[in-house]
Amino acid sequence: MRLTKRDSLIIDELKKQDFCFYKDISKKFFSSDVSASKRLKKLKDRGWIIIEPLGSMSFTKIMDKSSTPFIGHNRKIIRLRNKFKIMKRKTSLWKIKHQLLLFSLKERLEKLLHANAVFENDIRDLREALFNGKDEPLPDFYIKGLGYTLAIELELHLKSKDRYFVKMAKYRRSGFTHVLYFVTNARKMDSLMSAFRYRNYMGIAHYSDIESVFCHRYGKLPLLEWLEKDLKKNVCF
């Protein structure tokens, strides 16, 4: 089977990540579910990709209640066959968990903020054209809304304070007006709150409660209210 330009774009997308959700590929590259089904089946039959139900993967047990509805309508994943992968390695459970939770977080925030998110891989491609060029930090994804550009970071494990200070210095010189760190364990919030002290454009939220943000100056407040505050005067890209 001769690959079309769209086939090549799909394969390039799958090379960037270990897997993609079937629904995301269908939505991004096809005008209808029918055309997506036909073409992706051809790619599967020709041995380029693997399509499998999400429920058959053992790591779904690590998901929490907040992600159950998300998994419900993302029933299938797509990945490249090993012979086409650039890096032939076994993906760690931690990385798969991070990616799954990130997809769930992205979907819930898009619905709450009525804006589209841009993932790290796409930011990397645009980096030279952004506010701070090649020095622009790379969050897990960002959301651009009315009057704000919100960087999102998902932390499953806390890093050293030195690493956070370096990242915060980059964000201070960036085009992001707000930076929001999500954690999956409430006990990690105190450590981050200490690291982010006096950084008023830095917020912390729990993965299961995306509508509440902790900020050093204002304490706990709704996400939408936090985004309306003039916390960091900068240029939005």
PDB file of C-alpha atoms in Angstrom:
ATOM      1  CA  MET A   1       0.000   0.000   0.000  1.00  0.00           C
ATOM      2  CA  ARG A   2       1.343   3.377  -0.993  1.00  0.00           C
ATOM      3  CA  LEU A   3       1.355   5.853   1.878  1.00  0.00           C
ATOM      4  CA  THR A   4      -0.524   9.086   1.333  1.00  0.00           C
ATOM      5  CA  LYS A   5       0.600  12.414   2.790  1.00  0.00           C
ATOM      6  CA  ARG A   6      -1.997  12.019   5.539  1.00  0.00           C
ATOM      7  CA  ASP A   7      -0.723   8.503   6.335  1.00  0.00           C
ATOM      8  CA  SER A   8       2.783   9.917   6.738  1.00  0.00           C
ATOM      9  CA  LEU A   9       1.514  12.634   9.074  1.00  0.00           C
ATOM     10  CA  ILE A  10      -0.270  10.021  11.206  1.00  0.00           C
ATOM     11  CA  ILE A  11       2.887   7.909  11.393  1.00  0.00           C
ATOM     12  CA  ASP A  12       4.956  10.974  12.321  1.00  0.00           C
ATOM     13  CA  GLU A  13       2.457  11.731  15.099  1.00  0.00           C
ATOM     14  CA  LEU A  14       2.783   8.177  16.436  1.00  0.00           C
ATOM     15  CA  LYS A  15       6.579   8.416  16.378  1.00  0.00           C
ATOM     16  CA  LYS A  16       6.393  11.364  18.779  1.00  0.00           C
ATOM     17  CA  GLN A  17       4.411   9.390  21.357  1.00  0.00           C
ATOM     18  CA  ASP A  18       4.279   5.775  22.444  1.00  0.00           C
ATOM     19  CA  PHE A  19       0.589   5.621  21.632  1.00  0.00           C
ATOM     20  CA  CYS A  20      -2.324   7.862  20.714  1.00  0.00           C
ATOM     21  CA  PHE A  21      -6.011   7.530  21.373  1.00  0.00           C
ATOM     22  CA  TYR A  22      -7.994   6.390  18.360  1.00  0.00           C
ATOM     23  CA  LYS A  23     -10.485   9.214  18.882  1.00  0.00           C
ATOM     24  CA  ASP A  24      -7.739  11.872  18.834  1.00  0.00           C
ATOM     25  CA  ILE A  25      -6.202  10.587  15.581  1.00  0.00           C
ATOM     26  CA  SER A  26      -9.635  10.335  13.973  1.00  0.00           C
ATOM     27  CA  LYS A  27     -10.561  13.871  15.001  1.00  0.00           C
ATOM     28  CA  LYS A  28      -7.226  15.423  14.003  1.00  0.00           C
ATOM     29  CA  PHE A  29      -6.705  13.843  10.580  1.00  0.00           C
ATOM     30  CA  PHE A  30     -10.137  12.908   9.211  1.00  0.00           C
ATOM     31  CA  SER A  31     -13.345  14.719   8.396  1.00  0.00           C
ATOM     32  CA  SER A  32     -15.568  11.847   9.545  1.00  0.00           C
ATOM     33  CA  ASP A  33     -15.482   8.692  11.661  1.00  0.00           C
ATOM     34  CA  VAL A  34     -16.251   6.592   8.580  1.00  0.00           C
ATOM     35  CA  SER A  35     -13.244   7.809   6.582  1.00  0.00           C
ATOM     36  CA  ALA A  36     -11.026   7.418   9.667  1.00  0.00           C
ATOM     37  CA  SER A  37     -12.196   3.856  10.209  1.00  0.00           C
ATOM     38  CA  LYS A  38     -11.530   2.824   6.595  1.00  0.00           C
ATOM     39  CA  ARG A  39      -8.066   4.358   6.332  1.00  0.00           C
ATOM     40  CA  LEU A  40      -6.833   3.296   9.752  1.00  0.00           C
ATOM     41  CA  LYS A  41      -8.019  -0.246   9.063  1.00  0.00           C
ATOM     42  CA  LYS A  42      -5.904  -0.243   5.885  1.00  0.00           C
ATOM     43  CA  LEU A  43      -2.856   0.936   7.803  1.00  0.00           C
ATOM     44  CA  LYS A  44      -3.497  -1.820  10.323  1.00  0.00           C
ATOM     45  CA  ASP A  45      -3.982  -4.524   7.666  1.00  0.00           C
ATOM     46  CA  ARG A  46      -0.748  -3.476   5.964  1.00  0.00           C
ATOM     47  CA  GLY A  47       1.146  -3.848   9.206  1.00  0.00           C
ATOM     48  CA  TRP A  48       1.953  -0.212   9.934  1.00  0.00           C
ATOM     49  CA  ILE A  49      -0.089   0.261  13.096  1.00  0.00           C
ATOM     50  CA  ILE A  50      -1.739  -1.685  15.888  1.00  0.00           C
ATOM     51  CA  ILE A  51      -5.252  -0.798  17.071  1.00  0.00           C
ATOM     52  CA  GLU A  52      -6.244  -2.314  20.389  1.00  0.00           C
ATOM     53  CA  PRO A  53      -8.904  -1.795  23.065  1.00  0.00           C
ATOM     54  CA  LEU A  54      -7.783   0.240  26.034  1.00  0.00           C
ATOM     55  CA  GLY A  55      -9.457  -2.191  28.420  1.00  0.00           C
ATOM     56  CA  SER A  56      -7.036  -4.944  27.433  1.00  0.00           C
ATOM     57  CA  MET A  57      -4.081  -3.004  28.799  1.00  0.00           C
ATOM     58  CA  SER A  58      -3.071  -3.809  32.352  1.00  0.00           C
ATOM     59  CA  PHE A  59      -2.190  -0.221  33.284  1.00  0.00           C
ATOM     60  CA  THR A  60      -5.843   0.889  33.261  1.00  0.00           C
ATOM     61  CA  LYS A  61      -6.008  -0.248  36.889  1.00  0.00           C
ATOM     62  CA  ILE A  62      -3.835   2.723  37.861  1.00  0.00           C
ATOM     63  CA  MET A  63      -6.502   5.207  36.771  1.00  0.00           C
ATOM     64  CA  ASP A  64      -8.674   6.882  39.385  1.00  0.00           C
ATOM     65  CA  LYS A  65     -12.378   7.790  39.515  1.00  0.00           C
ATOM     66  CA  SER A  66     -11.799  11.168  37.851  1.00  0.00           C
ATOM     67  CA  SER A  67     -10.562   9.398  34.734  1.00  0.00           C
ATOM     68  CA  THR A  68     -13.279   6.744  34.463  1.00  0.00           C
ATOM     69  CA  PRO A  69     -15.540   8.824  32.166  1.00  0.00           C
ATOM     70  CA  PHE A  70     -12.487   9.751  30.094  1.00  0.00           C
ATOM     71  CA  ILE A  71     -11.541   6.108  29.546  1.00  0.00           C
ATOM     72  CA  GLY A  72     -15.176   5.352  28.771  1.00  0.00           C
ATOM     73  CA  HIS A  73     -15.158   7.212  25.464  1.00  0.00           C
ATOM     74  CA  ASN A  74     -11.495   6.620  24.620  1.00  0.00           C
ATOM     75  CA  ARG A  75     -11.954   2.912  24.104  1.00  0.00           C
ATOM     76  CA  LYS A  76      -9.117   2.245  21.654  1.00  0.00           C
ATOM     77  CA  ILE A  77      -5.496   3.229  21.258  1.00  0.00           C
ATOM     78  CA  ILE A  78      -3.237   3.275  18.199  1.00  0.00           C
ATOM     79  CA  ARG A  79       0.492   2.632  18.198  1.00  0.00           C
ATOM     80  CA  LEU A  80       3.166   1.909  15.624  1.00  0.00           C
ATOM     81  CA  ARG A  81       4.375  -1.629  15.145  1.00  0.00           C
ATOM     82  CA  ASN A  82       7.769  -2.068  16.778  1.00  0.00           C
ATOM     83  CA  LYS A  83       9.637  -2.367  13.478  1.00  0.00           C
ATOM     84  CA  PHE A  84       8.618   1.216  12.589  1.00  0.00           C
ATOM     85  CA  LYS A  85       9.386   2.810  15.956  1.00  0.00           C
ATOM     86  CA  ILE A  86      12.424   5.067  16.085  1.00  0.00           C
ATOM     87  CA  MET A  87      13.303   4.027  19.638  1.00  0.00           C
ATOM     88  CA  LYS A  88      12.649   0.353  20.287  1.00  0.00           C
ATOM     89  CA  ARG A  89      12.264   0.327  24.036  1.00  0.00           C
ATOM     90  CA  LYS A  90       9.735  -0.810  26.562  1.00  0.00           C
ATOM     91  CA  THR A  91       7.615   2.074  27.810  1.00  0.00           C
ATOM     92  CA  SER A  92       7.652   2.408  31.592  1.00  0.00           C
ATOM     93  CA  LEU A  93       4.406   2.152  33.533  1.00  0.00           C
ATOM     94  CA  TRP A  94       5.128   5.584  35.013  1.00  0.00           C
ATOM     95  CA  LYS A  95       5.343   7.202  31.583  1.00  0.00           C
ATOM     96  CA  ILE A  96       2.145   5.522  30.396  1.00  0.00           C
ATOM     97  CA  LYS A  97       0.345   6.643  33.544  1.00  0.00           C
ATOM     98  CA  HIS A  98       1.607  10.210  33.099  1.00  0.00           C
ATOM     99  CA  GLN A  99       0.423  10.262  29.483  1.00  0.00           C
ATOM    100  CA  LEU A 100      -3.004   8.842  30.302  1.00  0.00           C
ATOM    101  CA  LEU A 101      -3.586  11.263  33.167  1.00  0.00           C
ATOM    102  CA  LEU A 102      -2.375  14.101  30.958  1.00  0.00           C
ATOM    103  CA  PHE A 103      -4.909  13.275  28.256  1.00  0.00           C
ATOM    104  CA  SER A 104      -7.667  13.168  30.867  1.00  0.00           C
ATOM    105  CA  LEU A 105      -6.539  16.467  32.402  1.00  0.00           C
ATOM    106  CA  LYS A 106      -6.364  18.140  28.986  1.00  0.00           C
ATOM    107  CA  GLU A 107      -9.882  17.062  28.102  1.00  0.00           C
ATOM    108  CA  ARG A 108     -11.395  18.252  31.380  1.00  0.00           C
ATOM    109  CA  LEU A 109      -9.611  21.629  31.270  1.00  0.00           C
ATOM    110  CA  GLU A 110     -10.639  22.233  27.651  1.00  0.00           C
ATOM    111  CA  LYS A 111     -14.240  21.631  28.643  1.00  0.00           C
ATOM    112  CA  LEU A 112     -13.984  23.907  31.708  1.00  0.00           C
ATOM    113  CA  LEU A 113     -12.154  26.775  29.972  1.00  0.00           C
ATOM    114  CA  HIS A 114     -13.791  26.416  26.533  1.00  0.00           C
ATOM    115  CA  ALA A 115     -10.388  26.583  24.828  1.00  0.00           C
ATOM    116  CA  ASN A 116      -8.103  24.167  23.006  1.00  0.00           C
ATOM    117  CA  ALA A 117      -4.870  22.846  24.489  1.00  0.00           C
ATOM    118  CA  VAL A 118      -1.522  22.591  22.700  1.00  0.00           C
ATOM    119  CA  PHE A 119       0.716  19.662  23.651  1.00  0.00           C
ATOM    120  CA  GLU A 120       4.460  19.745  24.322  1.00  0.00           C
ATOM    121  CA  ASN A 121       5.356  18.117  20.986  1.00  0.00           C
ATOM    122  CA  ASP A 122       3.540  20.864  19.084  1.00  0.00           C
ATOM    123  CA  ILE A 123       5.069  23.581  21.288  1.00  0.00           C
ATOM    124  CA  ARG A 124       8.519  22.189  20.488  1.00  0.00           C
ATOM    125  CA  ASP A 125       7.828  22.598  16.773  1.00  0.00           C
ATOM    126  CA  LEU A 126       6.708  26.220  17.317  1.00  0.00           C
ATOM    127  CA  ARG A 127       9.381  27.123  19.838  1.00  0.00           C
ATOM    128  CA  GLU A 128      11.503  29.400  17.649  1.00  0.00           C
ATOM    129  CA  ALA A 129       8.476  31.576  16.868  1.00  0.00           C
ATOM    130  CA  LEU A 130       7.290  31.941  20.474  1.00  0.00           C
ATOM    131  CA  PHE A 131       7.790  34.833  22.907  1.00  0.00           C
ATOM    132  CA  ASN A 132      11.195  33.770  24.204  1.00  0.00           C
ATOM    133  CA  GLY A 133      12.302  31.736  21.174  1.00  0.00           C
ATOM    134  CA  LYS A 134      14.366  28.623  21.799  1.00  0.00           C
ATOM    135  CA  ASP A 135      14.535  29.498  25.527  1.00  0.00           C
ATOM    136  CA  GLU A 136      10.760  29.272  25.934  1.00  0.00           C
ATOM    137  CA  PRO A 137       9.987  26.569  28.556  1.00  0.00           C
ATOM    138  CA  LEU A 138       8.105  23.438  27.501  1.00  0.00           C
ATOM    139  CA  PRO A 139       5.111  22.648  29.738  1.00  0.00           C
ATOM    140  CA  ASP A 140       3.174  19.396  29.290  1.00  0.00           C
ATOM    141  CA  PHE A 141       0.631  21.518  27.424  1.00  0.00           C
ATOM    142  CA  TYR A 142      -0.723  25.055  27.402  1.00  0.00           C
ATOM    143  CA  ILE A 143      -4.130  26.677  26.939  1.00  0.00           C
ATOM    144  CA  LYS A 144      -4.539  30.159  25.481  1.00  0.00           C
ATOM    145  CA  GLY A 145      -7.683  31.959  26.579  1.00  0.00           C
ATOM    146  CA  LEU A 146      -8.978  35.500  26.730  1.00  0.00           C
ATOM    147  CA  GLY A 147      -6.244  37.530  28.432  1.00  0.00           C
ATOM    148  CA  TYR A 148      -4.120  34.602  29.595  1.00  0.00           C
ATOM    149  CA  THR A 149      -1.772  31.892  28.370  1.00  0.00           C
ATOM    150  CA  LEU A 150      -1.821  29.059  30.903  1.00  0.00           C
ATOM    151  CA  ALA A 151       1.035  26.537  31.136  1.00  0.00           C
ATOM    152  CA  ILE A 152       0.109  23.151  32.621  1.00  0.00           C
ATOM    153  CA  GLU A 153       2.525  20.780  34.361  1.00  0.00           C
ATOM    154  CA  LEU A 154       1.523  17.375  35.765  1.00  0.00           C
ATOM    155  CA  GLU A 155       3.797  16.091  38.541  1.00  0.00           C
ATOM    156  CA  LEU A 156       3.522  12.449  39.553  1.00  0.00           C
ATOM    157  CA  HIS A 157       6.796  12.694  41.493  1.00  0.00           C
ATOM    158  CA  LEU A 158       8.294  15.795  43.076  1.00  0.00           C
ATOM    159  CA  LYS A 159      11.640  17.069  41.826  1.00  0.00           C
ATOM    160  CA  SER A 160      14.341  18.863  43.802  1.00  0.00           C
ATOM    161  CA  LYS A 161      13.816  22.525  44.723  1.00  0.00           C
ATOM    162  CA  ASP A 162      16.789  23.490  42.553  1.00  0.00           C
ATOM    163  CA  ARG A 163      15.086  22.070  39.471  1.00  0.00           C
ATOM    164  CA  TYR A 164      11.898  23.974  40.266  1.00  0.00           C
ATOM    165  CA  PHE A 165      13.832  27.212  40.729  1.00  0.00           C
ATOM    166  CA  VAL A 166      15.429  26.773  37.289  1.00  0.00           C
ATOM    167  CA  LYS A 167      12.044  26.087  35.716  1.00  0.00           C
ATOM    168  CA  MET A 168      10.440  29.046  37.483  1.00  0.00           C
ATOM    169  CA  ALA A 169      13.189  31.355  36.218  1.00  0.00           C
ATOM    170  CA  LYS A 170      12.383  30.235  32.682  1.00  0.00           C
ATOM    171  CA  TYR A 171       8.659  30.791  33.212  1.00  0.00           C
ATOM    172  CA  ARG A 172       9.323  34.268  34.611  1.00  0.00           C
ATOM    173  CA  ARG A 173      10.972  35.237  31.298  1.00  0.00           C
ATOM    174  CA  SER A 174       8.388  33.418  29.174  1.00  0.00           C
ATOM    175  CA  GLY A 175       5.172  34.414  27.425  1.00  0.00           C
ATOM    176  CA  PHE A 176       3.036  32.410  29.879  1.00  0.00           C
ATOM    177  CA  THR A 177       0.893  34.575  32.145  1.00  0.00           C
ATOM    178  CA  HIS A 178       0.007  31.701  34.498  1.00  0.00           C
ATOM    179  CA  VAL A 179       1.628  28.375  35.368  1.00  0.00           C
ATOM    180  CA  LEU A 180      -0.418  25.656  37.048  1.00  0.00           C
ATOM    181  CA  TYR A 181       1.100  22.494  38.541  1.00  0.00           C
ATOM    182  CA  PHE A 182      -1.193  19.510  39.079  1.00  0.00           C
ATOM    183  CA  VAL A 183      -0.378  16.792  41.620  1.00  0.00           C
ATOM    184  CA  THR A 184      -2.036  13.439  42.270  1.00  0.00           C
ATOM    185  CA  ASN A 185      -1.212  13.357  45.963  1.00  0.00           C
ATOM    186  CA  ALA A 186      -2.367  16.176  48.249  1.00  0.00           C
ATOM    187  CA  ARG A 187       0.692  15.756  50.508  1.00  0.00           C
ATOM    188  CA  LYS A 188       2.883  17.064  47.671  1.00  0.00           C
ATOM    189  CA  MET A 189       1.126  20.419  47.708  1.00  0.00           C
ATOM    190  CA  ASP A 190       2.928  21.719  50.817  1.00  0.00           C
ATOM    191  CA  SER A 191       6.349  21.056  49.280  1.00  0.00           C
ATOM    192  CA  LEU A 192       5.403  22.814  46.076  1.00  0.00           C
ATOM    193  CA  MET A 193       3.839  25.707  47.961  1.00  0.00           C
ATOM    194  CA  SER A 194       7.170  26.249  49.709  1.00  0.00           C
ATOM    195  CA  ALA A 195       9.090  26.092  46.422  1.00  0.00           C
ATOM    196  CA  PHE A 196       6.679  28.491  44.688  1.00  0.00           C
ATOM    197  CA  ARG A 197       6.630  31.054  47.494  1.00  0.00           C
ATOM    198  CA  TYR A 198       6.187  34.642  46.280  1.00  0.00           C
ATOM    199  CA  ARG A 199       5.597  33.476  42.691  1.00  0.00           C
ATOM    200  CA  ASN A 200       2.055  34.749  42.378  1.00  0.00           C
ATOM    201  CA  TYR A 201       1.530  33.526  38.832  1.00  0.00           C
ATOM    202  CA  MET A 202       2.328  29.956  39.962  1.00  0.00           C
ATOM    203  CA  GLY A 203      -0.607  27.854  41.132  1.00  0.00           C
ATOM    204  CA  ILE A 204      -1.077  24.332  42.450  1.00  0.00           C
ATOM    205  CA  ALA A 205      -4.126  22.116  42.022  1.00  0.00           C
ATOM    206  CA  HIS A 206      -5.092  18.514  42.685  1.00  0.00           C
ATOM    207  CA  TYR A 207      -5.672  16.324  39.653  1.00  0.00           C
ATOM    208  CA  SER A 208      -9.113  15.245  40.900  1.00  0.00           C
ATOM    209  CA  ASP A 209     -10.255  18.822  41.656  1.00  0.00           C
ATOM    210  CA  ILE A 210      -9.253  20.937  38.670  1.00  0.00           C
ATOM    211  CA  GLU A 211     -11.507  23.859  39.581  1.00  0.00           C
ATOM    212  CA  SER A 212      -9.635  24.822  42.775  1.00  0.00           C
ATOM    213  CA  VAL A 213      -6.198  26.459  42.758  1.00  0.00           C
ATOM    214  CA  PHE A 214      -3.798  27.164  45.631  1.00  0.00           C
ATOM    215  CA  CYS A 215      -1.746  30.330  45.224  1.00  0.00           C
ATOM    216  CA  HIS A 216       0.719  31.703  47.775  1.00  0.00           C
ATOM    217  CA  ARG A 217      -0.782  35.214  47.877  1.00  0.00           C
ATOM    218  CA  TYR A 218      -4.474  34.377  47.569  1.00  0.00           C
ATOM    219  CA  GLY A 219      -4.761  30.960  49.187  1.00  0.00           C
ATOM    220  CA  LYS A 220      -7.409  28.678  47.721  1.00  0.00           C
ATOM    221  CA  LEU A 221      -9.629  30.129  45.001  1.00  0.00           C
ATOM    222  CA  PRO A 222     -11.532  28.990  41.880  1.00  0.00           C
ATOM    223  CA  LEU A 223      -9.428  28.437  38.758  1.00  0.00           C
ATOM    224  CA  LEU A 224     -11.451  30.898  36.676  1.00  0.00           C
ATOM    225  CA  GLU A 225     -11.066  33.602  39.324  1.00  0.00           C
ATOM    226  CA  TRP A 226      -7.302  32.998  39.517  1.00  0.00           C
ATOM    227  CA  LEU A 227      -6.984  33.361  35.745  1.00  0.00           C
ATOM    228  CA  GLU A 228      -8.739  36.733  35.867  1.00  0.00           C
ATOM    229  CA  LYS A 229      -6.192  38.172  38.301  1.00  0.00           C
ATOM    230  CA  ASP A 230      -3.297  40.212  36.918  1.00  0.00           C
ATOM    231  CA  LEU A 231      -0.634  37.914  38.348  1.00  0.00           C
ATOM    232  CA  LYS A 232       2.089  38.312  35.744  1.00  0.00           C
ATOM    233  CA  LYS A 233       2.371  41.130  33.257  1.00  0.00           C
ATOM    234  CA  ASN A 234       3.864  39.720  30.099  1.00  0.00           C
ATOM    235  CA  VAL A 235       3.232  39.163  26.430  1.00  0.00           C
ATOM    236  CA  CYS A 236       0.892  36.333  25.462  1.00  0.00           C
ATOM    237  CA  PHE A 237       1.913  34.378  22.383  1.00  0.00           C
TER     238      PHE A 237
END
